[in-house]
Coordinates of C-alpha atoms in Angstrom, one line a residue:
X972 CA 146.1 -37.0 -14.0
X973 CA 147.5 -33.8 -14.4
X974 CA 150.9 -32.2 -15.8
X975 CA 152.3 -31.8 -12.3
X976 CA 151.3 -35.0 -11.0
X977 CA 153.0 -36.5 -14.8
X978 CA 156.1 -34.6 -14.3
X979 CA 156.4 -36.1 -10.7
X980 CA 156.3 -39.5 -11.5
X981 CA 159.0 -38.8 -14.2
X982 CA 161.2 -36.9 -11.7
X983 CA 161.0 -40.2 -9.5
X984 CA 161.9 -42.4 -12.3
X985 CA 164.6 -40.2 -12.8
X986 CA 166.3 -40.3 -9.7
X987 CA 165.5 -43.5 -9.4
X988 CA 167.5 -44.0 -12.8
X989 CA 170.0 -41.4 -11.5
X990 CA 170.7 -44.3 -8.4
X991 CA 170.8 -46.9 -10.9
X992 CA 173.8 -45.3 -12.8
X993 CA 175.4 -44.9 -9.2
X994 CA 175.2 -48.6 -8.4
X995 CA 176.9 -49.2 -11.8
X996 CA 179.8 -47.0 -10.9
X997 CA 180.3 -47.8 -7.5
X998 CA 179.9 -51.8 -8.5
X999 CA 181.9 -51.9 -12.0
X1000 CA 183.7 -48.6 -12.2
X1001 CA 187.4 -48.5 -12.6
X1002 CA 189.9 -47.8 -9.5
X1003 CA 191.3 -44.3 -11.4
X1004 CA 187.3 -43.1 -12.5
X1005 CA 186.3 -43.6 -8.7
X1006 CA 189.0 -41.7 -7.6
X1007 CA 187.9 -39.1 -9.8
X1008 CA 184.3 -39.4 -9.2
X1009 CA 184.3 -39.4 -5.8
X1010 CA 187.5 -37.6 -5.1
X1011 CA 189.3 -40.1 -3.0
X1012 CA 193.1 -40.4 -3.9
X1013 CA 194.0 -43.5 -6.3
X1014 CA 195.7 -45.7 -3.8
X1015 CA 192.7 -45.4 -1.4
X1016 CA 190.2 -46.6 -3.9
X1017 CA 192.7 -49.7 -4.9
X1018 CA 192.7 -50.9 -1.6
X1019 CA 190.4 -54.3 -1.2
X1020 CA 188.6 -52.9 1.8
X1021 CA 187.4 -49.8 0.1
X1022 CA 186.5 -51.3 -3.4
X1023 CA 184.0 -53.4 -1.1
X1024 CA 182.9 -50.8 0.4
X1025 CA 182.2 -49.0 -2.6
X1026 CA 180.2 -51.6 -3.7
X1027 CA 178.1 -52.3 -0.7
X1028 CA 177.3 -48.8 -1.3
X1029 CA 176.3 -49.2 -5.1
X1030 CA 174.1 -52.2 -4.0
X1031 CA 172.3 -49.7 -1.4
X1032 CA 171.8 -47.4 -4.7
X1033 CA 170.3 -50.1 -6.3
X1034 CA 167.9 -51.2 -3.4
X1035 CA 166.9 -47.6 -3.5
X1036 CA 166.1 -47.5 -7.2
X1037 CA 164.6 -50.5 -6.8
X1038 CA 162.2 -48.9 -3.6
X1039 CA 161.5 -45.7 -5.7
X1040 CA 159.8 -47.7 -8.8
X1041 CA 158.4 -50.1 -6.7
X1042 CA 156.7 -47.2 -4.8
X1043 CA 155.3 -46.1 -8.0
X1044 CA 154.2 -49.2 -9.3
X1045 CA 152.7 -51.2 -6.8
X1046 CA 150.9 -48.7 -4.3
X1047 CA 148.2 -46.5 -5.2
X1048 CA 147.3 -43.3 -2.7
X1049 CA 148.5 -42.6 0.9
X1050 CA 150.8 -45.5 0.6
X1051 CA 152.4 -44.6 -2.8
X1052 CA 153.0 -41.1 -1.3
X1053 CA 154.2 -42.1 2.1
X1054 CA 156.9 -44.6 0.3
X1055 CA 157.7 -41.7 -2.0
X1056 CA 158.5 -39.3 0.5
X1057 CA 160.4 -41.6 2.6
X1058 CA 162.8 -42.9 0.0
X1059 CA 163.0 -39.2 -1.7
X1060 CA 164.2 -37.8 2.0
X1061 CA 166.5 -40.5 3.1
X1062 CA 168.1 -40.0 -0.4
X1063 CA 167.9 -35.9 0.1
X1064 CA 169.4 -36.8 3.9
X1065 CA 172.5 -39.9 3.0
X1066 CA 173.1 -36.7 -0.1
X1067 CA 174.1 -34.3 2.8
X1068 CA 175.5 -36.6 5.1
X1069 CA 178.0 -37.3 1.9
X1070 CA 178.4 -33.4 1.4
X1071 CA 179.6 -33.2 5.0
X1072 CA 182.0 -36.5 4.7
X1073 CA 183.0 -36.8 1.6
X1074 CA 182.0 -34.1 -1.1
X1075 CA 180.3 -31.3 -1.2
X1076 CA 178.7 -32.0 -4.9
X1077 CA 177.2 -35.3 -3.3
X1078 CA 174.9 -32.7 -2.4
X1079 CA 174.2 -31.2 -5.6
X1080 CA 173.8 -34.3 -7.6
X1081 CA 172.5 -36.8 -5.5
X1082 CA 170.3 -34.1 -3.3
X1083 CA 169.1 -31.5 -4.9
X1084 CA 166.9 -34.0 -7.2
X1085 CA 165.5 -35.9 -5.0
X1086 CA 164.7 -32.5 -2.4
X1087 CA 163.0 -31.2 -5.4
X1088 CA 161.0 -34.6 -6.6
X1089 CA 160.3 -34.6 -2.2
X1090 CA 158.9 -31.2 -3.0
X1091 CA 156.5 -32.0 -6.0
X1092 CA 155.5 -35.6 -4.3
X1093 CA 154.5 -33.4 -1.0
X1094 CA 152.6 -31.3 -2.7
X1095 CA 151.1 -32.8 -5.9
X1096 CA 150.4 -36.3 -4.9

């Protein structure tokens, strides 16, 4: 195994970690730091139907975390990759999706790492 292929399972792990910290946010974080975070006023992110929401989407996170390590874990080869890049470009693909509905940095924290890890796992694995 070589550095490339060491630094790409690390990049997976991380934004696999990355979507663990989301899921704790958007499940147990405070009405006034999700308003912040996700820059949606206060009295949106009090309402019922949106906290819900909010945490469907944390539990999604966490499935994808979840995926992410499985994929490294479990598979070995073509099927490793294939799960990789699947999970690494839905991710890269909800990230812009967010950019375009909700905010532009979704893109930048949420994207950007996984588009790169998509990279190294394309081309390295």
């Amino acid at each position: 195994m070589n550095i490339l292929h060491i630094l790409t399972v690390i990049l997976v792990a991380l934004v696999a970690i990355e979507h663990i910290g989301i899921m704790g946010i958007e499940l147990l974080g405070s009405s006034a730091f999700l308003a912040k975070t996700f820059e949606i006023p206060l009295v949106e992110v009090q309402r019922p139907h949106l906290r819900t929401a909010l945490a469907n989407q944390g539990l999604y996170n966490g499935f994808v975390a979840l995926a992410l390590f499985l994929a490294l874990f479990i598979p070995t080869g073509t099927i490793m990759k294939m799960m990789l890049i699947f999970f690494l470009a839905s991710i890269f693909i909800l990230a812009a999706y967010g950019a375009l509905t909700v905010a532009k940095k979704i893109l930048l924290v949420q994207g950007l790492p996984a588009l790169i890890t998509l990279i190294l796992v394309l081309f390295i694995f």
